[in-house]
C-alpha cells in the first residue's frame, strides 16, 4: 500500500513511537518560528532550559503582532527578542519585515521539512509541502533546544480538488467550503491533504491561504504537494535549490475523502462569530457594511494585493466605509509600490497599514459599535476585533474590495470578465530586515536586554494528591483561546507579564473570574466541546495556572490548547458521560482523591461533586509521557527531572 504525502514526511522525521493512527509519536523538527506575542515567553523558556545555541536547521523570530507601541512594553519585548536571537543562533525578522507566515513562506520554508511555530497559523507552510504545525511556546523552545516534538499520529483526510475556480471565486472560498463541510472541530486529530487535478490550477499563495485557514478546522496541519508550481515560486524567490518534488503515492489510502469541484464554488463569507458559519455572498448581497480590512497571514500576498488594486483602480471607497489594507510583507509592499498597485489603493482612499497582523489581532482598526466589518482574515470570534458587538464577516480579497466600493456586501462576479493575475518570474528580494545571529564563539559579547515588563513565568508545583476545588467557572461549547486569554491592543503588551495579563483571563465570559479564582486559591474550569480552539497562545494555560486552576473538565479539547495545559501542569479531563456536564454548577465543590495514583494507572478519574453529592467519571486521554509530565507539574519540571 502506498503512502500519503503526510506519512512520507512524518516517517522521515519520526524519532519515537510507531506510525499508528491515534498513538503518540515524536518527530524531529527542522525549522521553528516564533512571533512577538508568544515569542517573549518562548525565549524566556528557552533561556530557562540553558541550551546555548539553537539546534534546528533554521529558527526565525518575527515581530509582527505587537507593533502598536503605545507604551514601552512592546518595544521592550522586541528588543529582548532581538538580543536573545542574536546570542542564541536565531534569525531575527525586524518589525516592518512582515507577518511571520507570509515571510516564512517567501524566504525560508522548504518542501519536505518540518516546521513548528508558536502561532496556530504555522500550517501556512503546507502551501509548499511542509509539515508545518502550530504549537505552544514551550514546545517551540524545546524544539529549538534540539528536543523532540510530540503529536498524535494523525488520520489523513484527502481533499480531492477537480476543475478550476470560476472568475472572481478565490482560494478563500475553497477553505470556507471545507470549513462548511467539516466545521471548526472537524479536523481535530487529522491532517488535511490536498490532491487531484485541481491542485495544478492553484498558485502557491492560493494554496497557502487554504493551508493557513485549515487551522480553523482544528486540524494538526494541512498540506499541498510540492510540484512545478512550487518550483516556479521558489525559483522566483531565488531559492530553486530548496525545491524537491513531493506527492502522495497513487495508491495511498486515506481515512476520509472530500471531493470539491472548484468550478462549482461561489464567493462565500464566514458570518459572525465562527469561521464555519459559512453562507454564499449571493445570499448576503446588499447588506450595508461599515468597514473593510484586507490583509492578515491568510490573504496578504502579492497576488491578493494585485487583485485588490485592480478592483479599486480609478474608483473611490464608499463614503460609509473605512477600508484598511495591510500588505503581508516588506516584499509585497515593495513590489506593489514598484508596480503602481499601491498608488491605485491610495488613490481609491484605502488606509495603508504597516506589514503586520494589525486589525486581525485587534491591534487597532476596531470597528464602530455594532459595526459590520468584512475582513480577509481567518478568525471572527466574538470580541476579537476589539469591539465587543462588532459583526465580522470573513471573505476573500475580491469580495472585500468590491464591497468597499459599493458600501454593501457585493458579489465580485458582478465585475464581469476577470483578467489573468500572474505572479512575477522574479520577486524583489532584499533580506536586509532579517538580522542573522552572531557566531557561536562570540555569543558572550551579546547582552540580553530585558525591560521592566518582562516577569518570570509561573511554574507549576508537582501534582497534588487530592484536589478539592470549586468549579470556579462554567462555560459552554466552542470556547476559544480569545475567550480564555483575550488579545487586542490593550492586553497584548502584557504578554510577558503573566501576573498582570491574568487580570483579563476569561474577561469575555466573566470579568469577575480572575478575582474569584485568586480568592478560591484552587479551582476547576468546566466547559463544553472544542474547548480552547483557535490560537496557540500558551498564556491561555499560564494565566489559569497563575490563578490556581488545577484542572479543566470539558466535553472535548482543541489540540494545541490541550498540549499547552499539560505543559503547564493543568489536568485536561473530558466527561466520560457528557450528560454530567449539565449536573455541575459553577461554585460546586469538586473532589478528586488519589489523583497521582489515578493518573499513573488509569484512563479515568473519579470525581465527586460534594455539593450535589454524586460521583462521576472523567476521561484522561494521555500518553505515558504526558502522564509523567502532569505528575512532575508540567514540561519544564519534567525536562529538568529528566536532565
Ligand atoms: C491569533 O491569530 O490568534 C494569534 C494572535 O496569531 C495567535 C497567537 C497569539 O495569541 O499570540 C495564534 O494564532 O496562535
Ligand atoms: Fe497575525 Fe492574524 Fe495571522 Fe494570527 S491570524 S498570525 S494575528 S495575521
XYZ file of C-alpha atoms and ligand atoms in Angstrom:
665
model
C 0.000 0.000 0.000
C 1.323 3.446 -0.920
C 1.801 6.358 1.433
C 0.180 9.739 1.694
C 2.463 12.783 1.484
C 1.911 13.458 5.181
C 3.008 9.952 6.114
C 6.097 10.180 3.923
C 7.316 13.346 5.648
C 6.346 12.186 9.135
C 8.076 8.807 8.678
C 11.205 10.670 7.593
C 11.160 12.574 10.857
C 9.920 10.035 13.451
C 12.319 9.596 16.346
C 9.943 7.990 18.851
C 6.855 5.819 18.660
C 5.277 3.947 15.779
C 3.277 5.309 12.855
C -0.015 4.052 14.233
C -3.041 6.315 13.947
C -4.099 7.746 17.277
C -0.839 6.925 19.085
C 1.736 9.484 20.128
C 4.833 9.948 18.007
C 7.876 12.140 18.499
C 9.258 13.940 15.449
C 12.451 15.820 14.698
C 11.883 19.477 13.931
C 13.953 21.114 11.173
C 12.735 24.704 11.497
C 10.970 26.837 14.092
C 9.308 30.209 14.022
C 8.014 32.475 16.731
C 6.174 35.774 16.671
C 6.459 38.506 19.280
C 3.180 37.951 21.152
C 4.170 34.384 22.026
C 7.896 34.828 21.462
C 8.918 36.610 24.652
C 7.573 33.723 26.710
C 9.071 31.118 24.347
C 12.532 32.698 24.605
C 12.284 33.044 28.403
C 11.511 29.325 28.427
C 14.379 28.626 26.030
C 16.745 30.539 28.315
C 15.456 28.542 31.304
C 16.489 25.331 29.523
C 20.098 26.504 29.456
C 20.881 25.436 25.863
C 23.434 27.926 24.477
C 22.600 27.713 20.743
C 19.564 26.502 18.841
C 19.982 23.066 17.317
C 17.492 23.365 14.457
C 18.429 23.894 10.806
C 16.808 27.310 10.938
C 14.932 29.209 13.626
C 13.401 32.594 12.904
C 11.797 35.108 15.273
C 9.311 37.535 13.743
C 7.981 40.813 15.087
C 4.530 41.246 13.613
C 1.806 41.151 16.287
C 2.588 43.763 18.924
C 3.618 46.546 16.601
C 1.388 49.248 18.053
C 3.777 50.772 20.541
C 1.538 52.813 22.793
C 3.851 52.321 25.760
C 7.310 50.907 26.387
C 6.170 47.287 26.750
C 6.068 46.096 23.155
C 9.253 47.892 22.180
C 10.998 46.347 25.197
C 9.825 42.900 24.148
C 11.088 43.456 20.602
C 14.481 44.483 21.960
C 14.571 41.455 24.263
C 13.710 39.058 21.436
C 16.265 40.679 19.124
C 19.041 40.310 21.665
C 18.158 36.721 22.631
C 18.135 35.790 18.947
C 21.498 37.319 18.258
C 23.039 35.420 21.161
C 21.456 32.015 20.718
C 21.548 31.481 16.960
C 18.135 32.647 15.780
C 17.391 34.834 12.745
C 15.502 37.986 13.721
C 12.913 39.431 11.358
C 12.591 43.074 12.374
C 9.296 44.911 12.748
C 8.249 46.095 9.304
C 9.503 42.965 7.569
C 6.087 41.384 7.623
C 3.779 38.753 9.037
C 5.621 35.605 10.155
C 3.755 33.131 7.962
C 3.891 35.247 4.821
C 7.618 35.954 5.205
C 8.464 32.388 6.183
C 6.732 31.081 3.065
C 8.536 33.582 0.852
C 12.015 33.342 2.293
C 12.593 30.287 4.485
C 10.113 27.429 4.104
C 11.397 24.279 2.377
C 9.252 21.441 0.965
C 9.517 18.202 2.922
C 10.859 19.847 6.092
C 9.134 20.002 9.465
C 8.357 23.389 10.989
C 6.726 24.217 14.293
C 5.750 27.734 15.204
C 4.360 29.395 18.305
C 1.402 30.502 16.264
C -1.572 28.446 15.183
C -1.350 29.539 11.543
C 2.064 27.947 11.051
C 0.369 25.410 8.665
C 0.664 28.150 6.023
C 3.946 26.358 5.191
C 1.863 23.412 3.987
C 1.304 25.523 0.875
C 4.786 24.489 -0.287
C 4.660 20.916 1.003
C 5.996 21.316 4.527
C 4.650 19.606 7.615
C 4.137 22.881 9.457
C 2.399 22.765 12.830
C 1.254 25.361 15.359
C 2.407 24.731 18.929
C 2.726 26.330 22.328
C 5.796 28.442 23.042
C 7.259 25.865 25.406
C 7.133 23.166 22.733
C 8.873 25.518 20.334
C 11.519 26.289 22.971
C 12.156 22.564 23.434
C 12.408 22.045 19.653
C 14.893 24.935 19.392
C 16.961 23.156 22.007
C 17.006 20.054 19.803
C 14.187 18.311 21.671
C 11.528 16.128 20.114
C 8.057 17.434 19.291
C 5.136 15.135 20.020
C 1.881 14.774 18.145
C -0.781 12.156 17.794
C -0.105 10.204 14.598
C -2.904 11.758 12.571
C -5.757 10.474 10.488
C -5.426 11.796 6.973
C -8.219 13.450 5.068
C -7.905 13.675 1.313
C -9.486 16.745 -0.195
C -9.648 15.943 -3.869
C -9.856 19.062 -5.982
C -11.113 18.939 -9.549
C -11.933 21.662 -12.060
C -10.805 25.288 -11.892
C -12.095 28.272 -9.926
C -14.506 30.495 -11.863
C -13.562 34.139 -12.349
C -13.672 36.110 -9.068
C -14.001 32.955 -6.965
C -10.966 32.611 -4.719
C -8.824 30.269 -2.652
C -10.617 31.726 0.386
C -13.828 30.222 -0.938
C -12.168 26.801 -1.127
C -11.229 26.803 2.552
C -14.606 28.297 3.507
C -16.226 25.373 1.693
C -14.022 22.907 3.600
C -14.990 24.665 6.850
C -18.646 24.490 5.908
C -18.302 20.749 5.330
C -16.057 19.849 8.284
C -16.812 22.541 10.921
C -14.376 24.128 13.383
C -13.866 20.847 15.208
C -13.947 18.512 12.212
C -10.187 18.494 11.776
C -9.083 17.567 15.303
C -6.511 14.744 15.158
C -6.321 14.966 11.360
C -4.079 16.295 8.619
C -5.827 17.670 5.557
C -4.033 16.682 2.377
C -4.998 18.359 -0.913
C -4.750 16.266 -4.075
C -6.287 15.961 -7.514
C -6.160 17.722 -10.856
C -7.458 20.978 -9.362
C -4.230 21.444 -7.373
C -2.345 22.432 -10.534
C -4.695 25.361 -11.086
C -3.785 26.947 -7.723
C -0.710 29.122 -7.212
C 1.452 28.871 -4.081
C -0.137 31.920 -2.362
C -3.585 30.429 -3.028
C -2.510 27.083 -1.583
C -1.096 28.918 1.429
C -4.422 30.693 2.019
C -6.050 27.266 2.178
C -3.498 25.612 4.486
C -3.350 28.724 6.681
C -7.036 28.710 7.424
C -7.016 24.944 7.872
C -6.095 25.948 11.435
C -9.760 26.878 11.848
C -10.724 23.230 11.274
C -8.798 22.298 14.405
C -6.559 20.165 12.150
C -2.980 19.280 13.082
C -1.981 20.766 9.748
C -2.830 20.909 6.031
C -0.549 20.192 3.107
C -0.307 20.517 -0.676
C 2.069 18.532 -2.872
C 5.298 20.207 -3.948
C 5.153 20.390 -7.761
C 6.155 22.515 -10.742
C 4.147 25.443 -9.338
C 6.132 25.194 -6.108
C 9.381 25.067 -8.062
C 8.467 28.196 -10.008
C 7.539 30.037 -6.812
C 10.794 29.090 -5.095
C 12.751 29.977 -8.232
C 11.102 33.404 -8.327
C 12.177 33.774 -4.696
C 15.773 32.918 -5.726
C 15.523 29.603 -3.873
C 15.163 26.967 -6.578
C 17.757 24.874 -4.753
C 15.222 24.381 -1.927
C 12.785 22.608 -4.240
C 12.031 18.880 -4.119
C 9.091 17.232 -5.828
C 6.766 15.668 -3.254
C 3.441 13.942 -3.622
C 1.366 11.103 -2.267
C 1.617 7.667 -3.876
C -1.182 6.952 -6.332
C -2.430 4.069 -4.209
C -2.199 5.927 -0.878
C -5.097 5.208 1.450
C -6.936 7.944 3.299
C -9.198 7.903 6.335
C -11.719 10.254 4.796
C -12.246 11.701 1.331
C -13.861 15.022 0.486
C -14.384 15.944 -3.162
C -14.596 19.554 -4.256
C -15.187 20.661 -7.823
C -13.548 24.092 -7.882
C -15.671 25.188 -10.835
C -18.830 24.791 -8.756
C -17.749 27.107 -5.915
C -19.186 30.576 -5.393
C -17.896 33.539 -3.367
C -18.679 32.927 0.306
C -18.388 34.507 3.751
C -17.982 33.136 7.261
C -20.619 35.009 9.238
C -20.377 36.125 12.894
C -18.980 34.655 15.125
C -17.450 31.476 13.781
C -15.274 30.609 10.768
C -17.570 27.680 9.927
C -20.758 29.756 9.829
C -20.494 29.922 6.051
C -23.035 31.458 3.662
C -22.943 32.359 -0.023
C -22.347 36.018 -0.873
C -25.345 35.781 -3.175
C -27.491 35.295 -0.038
C -25.856 38.182 1.827
C -25.555 40.679 -1.035
C -26.917 44.147 -0.311
C -26.134 44.114 3.426
C -24.807 47.534 4.457
C -21.231 47.466 5.732
C -19.125 49.846 7.822
C -15.592 48.624 7.427
C -13.356 46.509 5.208
C -9.934 45.198 6.256
C -7.652 43.456 3.785
C -4.549 41.623 4.958
C -3.518 39.049 7.615
C -1.474 35.906 7.143
C -4.372 34.376 5.197
C -4.733 36.919 2.428
C -1.943 39.441 2.147
C 0.172 38.015 -0.665
C 1.249 39.898 -3.770
C -1.447 38.089 -5.735
C -4.140 39.232 -3.306
C -2.897 42.817 -3.438
C -2.805 42.850 -7.253
C -6.432 41.738 -7.410
C -7.487 44.340 -4.861
C -5.635 47.132 -6.693
C -7.245 46.115 -9.980
C -10.726 46.325 -8.441
C -10.030 49.674 -6.727
C -8.342 51.233 -9.763
C -9.839 54.621 -10.568
C -12.705 54.270 -8.061
C -13.403 55.697 -4.577
C -14.233 53.801 -1.409
C -17.888 54.269 -0.435
C -18.337 57.219 1.984
C -19.891 54.908 4.581
C -16.938 52.513 4.607
C -13.453 52.632 6.071
C -11.030 50.496 4.052
C -7.736 49.420 5.621
C -5.101 47.400 3.778
C -2.036 45.735 5.307
C 0.237 44.073 2.730
C 1.691 40.907 4.285
C 5.387 41.556 3.954
C 8.002 44.090 3.035
C 8.466 42.180 -0.206
C 4.779 42.532 -1.079
C 4.665 46.202 -0.077
C 7.812 46.938 -2.027
C 6.535 45.236 -5.144
C 3.150 46.950 -5.141
C 4.973 50.232 -4.632
C 7.166 49.461 -7.640
C 4.408 48.315 -9.983
C 1.881 51.036 -9.183
C -0.699 48.860 -7.404
C -0.120 50.700 -4.128
C -0.838 54.032 -5.809
C -4.201 52.695 -7.004
C -5.126 51.673 -3.470
C -4.102 55.024 -2.012
C -5.950 56.847 -4.776
C -9.148 54.958 -4.014
C -8.943 56.039 -0.377
C -7.505 52.950 1.323
C -5.830 53.434 4.682
C -2.488 51.683 4.222
C -1.199 49.919 7.339
C 2.236 48.525 8.068
C 3.017 44.937 7.097
C 1.891 43.258 10.303
C -1.081 41.449 11.863
C -2.746 44.735 12.850
C -6.559 44.575 12.940
C -6.558 40.762 12.768
C -5.485 40.647 16.395
C -7.270 43.803 17.478
C -4.143 45.988 17.177
C -6.119 48.992 16.018
C -8.916 49.410 13.457
C -11.640 48.126 15.777
C -14.981 48.691 14.034
C -17.649 51.105 15.308
C -20.268 49.844 17.806
C -22.263 47.056 16.238
C -20.274 47.733 13.051
C -20.299 45.277 10.180
C -16.746 44.611 9.080
C -15.674 42.490 6.112
C -12.227 41.070 6.644
C -9.971 38.823 4.606
C -8.727 37.287 7.860
C -9.197 33.820 9.333
C -10.996 34.353 12.648
C -14.163 36.208 13.530
C -14.548 35.215 17.170
C -16.722 37.465 19.278
C -14.834 40.486 20.599
C -11.561 39.656 18.807
C -11.760 42.821 16.689
C -11.690 44.898 19.859
C -15.372 45.885 19.519
C -17.483 43.590 21.644
C -20.557 43.809 19.429
C -18.651 44.100 16.137
C -20.010 41.793 13.417
C -17.125 40.286 11.482
C -17.537 38.511 8.139
C -14.548 36.630 6.716
C -14.319 36.999 2.937
C -11.899 36.867 0.004
C -9.937 39.975 -1.030
C -12.136 40.133 -4.139
C -15.356 40.313 -2.094
C -13.716 42.766 0.307
C -12.539 45.188 -2.371
C -15.702 45.232 -4.454
C -17.856 45.638 -1.324
C -15.688 48.516 -0.063
C -16.541 50.409 -3.237
C -20.247 49.568 -3.139
C -20.804 50.142 0.589
C -22.769 46.900 0.738
C -21.843 43.220 0.592
C -21.287 42.591 -3.095
C -20.663 39.530 -5.238
C -17.423 40.163 -7.169
C -18.792 38.213 -10.122
C -20.762 41.375 -10.893
C -17.417 42.785 -12.106
C -17.702 40.724 -15.276
C -14.588 39.470 -17.062
C -11.523 38.878 -14.957
C -8.014 39.492 -16.290
C -5.407 36.839 -15.608
C -3.409 37.689 -12.500
C 0.046 36.126 -12.558
C 2.963 36.061 -10.185
C 6.223 37.626 -11.352
C 9.068 35.451 -12.631
C 11.300 37.120 -10.092
C 10.223 38.649 -6.778
C 12.013 41.688 -5.369
C 14.362 40.096 -2.874
C 16.030 42.004 -0.083
C 16.513 40.281 3.265
C 18.092 43.323 4.895
C 15.456 43.299 7.652
C 16.438 39.817 8.792
C 19.282 40.053 11.286
C 21.477 36.954 11.420
C 22.744 35.719 14.788
C 26.308 36.292 15.964
C 28.837 33.461 15.542
C 28.672 30.853 18.304
C 32.149 31.663 19.642
C 31.186 35.310 20.133
C 27.849 34.796 21.860
C 29.187 36.050 25.194
C 29.539 39.501 23.650
C 25.763 39.827 23.414
C 23.871 41.207 26.378
C 20.226 40.170 26.613
C 18.110 43.288 27.149
C 15.149 42.866 29.487
C 12.564 45.573 30.068
C 10.714 46.031 33.376
C 7.533 44.445 31.981
C 9.254 41.104 31.487
C 8.372 38.999 34.512
C 9.305 35.381 35.239
C 6.696 32.883 34.100
C 4.818 30.704 36.604
C 5.935 27.097 37.009
C 3.514 24.548 38.418
C 4.128 22.518 41.580
C 4.283 18.732 41.252
C 0.751 17.355 41.088
C -1.232 17.300 44.352
C -2.583 14.029 45.657
C -6.010 15.418 46.450
C -7.691 18.166 44.505
C -10.547 19.735 46.400
C -11.584 22.763 44.466
C -14.657 24.650 43.444
C -15.862 24.839 39.884
C -14.603 28.405 39.517
C -16.175 28.920 36.109
C -18.623 27.082 33.901
C -18.649 27.908 30.183
C -20.309 26.458 27.067
C -19.186 24.987 23.713
C -16.502 26.278 21.324
C -14.709 28.440 23.885
C -11.727 29.966 22.052
C -8.382 30.986 23.477
C -9.556 34.526 22.671
C -12.200 33.960 25.388
C -9.716 32.442 27.825
C -6.940 34.972 27.296
C -8.133 37.866 25.138
C -5.699 39.746 22.900
C -6.107 43.259 21.443
C -4.088 46.434 21.719
C -4.682 46.875 25.453
C -3.932 43.350 26.687
C -1.268 42.127 24.236
C 1.505 44.334 25.675
C 1.149 42.265 28.867
C 2.157 39.003 27.184
C 5.488 38.920 29.045
C 3.855 39.671 32.405
C 1.673 36.736 33.449
C 0.540 38.172 36.824
C -0.742 41.295 35.073
C -2.264 39.644 31.996
C -4.085 37.176 34.265
C -6.338 40.025 35.362
C -8.039 39.677 31.961
C -8.361 35.887 31.958
C -11.844 34.925 30.681
C -12.789 38.633 30.576
C -15.052 37.946 27.572
C -17.081 35.396 29.585
C -16.911 36.667 33.161
C -14.902 39.705 34.239
C -15.064 38.581 37.879
C -13.272 35.290 37.230
C -9.647 36.349 37.951
C -10.569 37.897 41.305
C -12.736 34.939 42.260
C -10.096 32.410 41.210
C -7.414 34.099 43.315
C -9.759 34.134 46.313
C -10.580 30.452 45.829
C -6.851 29.635 45.545
C -7.666 26.348 43.751
C -10.333 25.913 41.103
C -11.531 23.784 38.220
C -12.919 25.190 34.964
C -15.834 23.308 33.389
C -16.634 23.674 29.699
C -18.289 22.169 26.614
C -16.907 20.791 23.369
C -13.914 22.025 21.330
C -12.638 23.919 24.364
C -9.575 26.057 23.603
C -9.966 26.285 19.821
C -8.075 28.960 17.944
C -4.763 30.455 18.880
C -1.673 28.647 20.160
C -1.116 31.204 22.940
C 0.167 29.355 25.993
C -0.988 32.338 28.017
C -4.404 30.638 27.906
C -2.813 27.964 30.105
C -0.247 30.052 32.022
C -2.792 32.628 33.225
C -5.155 29.947 34.590
C -2.098 28.277 36.183
C -1.205 31.548 37.864
C -4.821 31.930 39.041
C -4.797 28.481 40.660
C -6.720 26.438 38.080
C -5.756 22.813 38.725
C -7.844 21.038 36.124
C -10.110 21.737 33.176
C -13.103 19.446 32.712
C -14.821 19.666 29.329
C -16.633 17.673 26.647
C -13.677 17.859 24.219
C -10.464 19.825 23.659
C -8.749 21.545 20.760
C -5.282 20.075 20.132
C -2.825 22.901 20.847
C -4.612 24.139 23.938
C -4.758 20.679 25.476
C -0.998 20.315 24.922
C -0.441 23.734 26.490
C -2.455 22.750 29.585
C -0.341 19.628 30.072
C 2.855 21.619 29.526
C 1.645 23.954 32.277
C 0.780 21.070 34.615
C -3.008 21.550 34.483
C -5.004 18.305 34.128
C -7.132 18.176 30.960
C -10.163 15.952 31.639
C -13.165 15.113 29.462
C -16.569 13.936 30.684
C -16.927 10.147 30.418
C -20.643 10.815 30.191
C -21.406 14.202 28.635
C -24.736 14.399 30.471
C -22.769 15.044 33.679
C -21.904 18.481 32.285
C -25.480 19.598 32.993
C -25.402 18.350 36.586
C -22.500 20.567 37.661
C -22.979 24.235 38.506
C -20.467 26.990 38.957
C -19.215 27.072 42.585
C -19.983 23.378 43.208
C -17.334 21.736 45.403
C -15.474 19.098 43.419
C -13.215 16.471 44.981
C -10.669 14.236 43.242
C -8.815 11.877 45.580
C -5.644 9.857 44.881
C -5.054 11.954 41.813
C -1.453 10.876 41.375
C -2.207 7.169 41.600
C -5.209 7.507 39.306
C -3.203 9.408 36.694
C -0.388 6.872 36.871
C -2.571 3.856 36.380
C -5.888 4.669 34.762
C -7.607 6.373 31.843
C -10.371 7.548 34.162
C -10.545 9.842 37.160
C -13.259 9.518 39.787
C -14.676 12.897 40.739
C -17.166 13.721 43.456
C -19.494 16.682 43.268
C -19.615 17.261 47.019
C -22.251 19.985 46.782
C -24.738 17.782 44.922
C -23.460 14.527 46.431
C -22.894 12.456 43.303
C -19.888 10.764 41.758
C -18.958 10.699 38.126
C -16.012 9.828 35.903
C -13.773 11.867 33.666
C -11.526 10.514 30.931
C -7.866 11.379 30.767
C -6.706 10.567 27.276
C -2.964 10.856 27.804
C 0.257 9.234 26.616
C 2.783 7.872 29.124
C 4.925 10.945 28.568
C 2.007 13.284 29.247
C 1.145 11.445 32.467
C 4.706 11.845 33.686
C 4.637 15.483 32.715
C 1.471 16.090 34.748
C 2.900 14.272 37.754
C 6.044 16.408 37.548
C 3.998 19.597 37.277
C 4.457 20.439 33.621
C 7.010 20.311 30.850
C 9.744 22.408 32.442
C 9.792 20.357 35.653
C 9.624 17.163 33.614
C 12.540 18.242 31.411
C 14.599 19.232 34.466
C 13.827 15.904 36.190
C 14.935 14.019 33.112
C 18.081 16.034 32.565
C -4.072 34.551 16.506
O -4.274 34.643 15.304
O -4.952 34.279 17.336
C -2.659 34.758 17.009
C -2.638 36.033 17.734
O -1.777 34.834 15.924
C -2.312 33.570 17.899
C -1.044 33.687 18.619
C -1.123 34.557 19.831
O -2.127 34.558 20.523
O -0.129 35.223 20.082
C -2.295 32.229 17.183
O -2.964 32.067 16.196
O -1.658 31.277 17.660
Fe -1.323 37.515 12.828
Fe -3.904 37.294 12.400
Fe -2.256 35.618 11.261
Fe -2.674 35.467 13.896
S -4.149 35.112 12.287
S -0.686 35.377 12.818
S -2.931 37.636 14.376
S -2.357 37.818 10.900
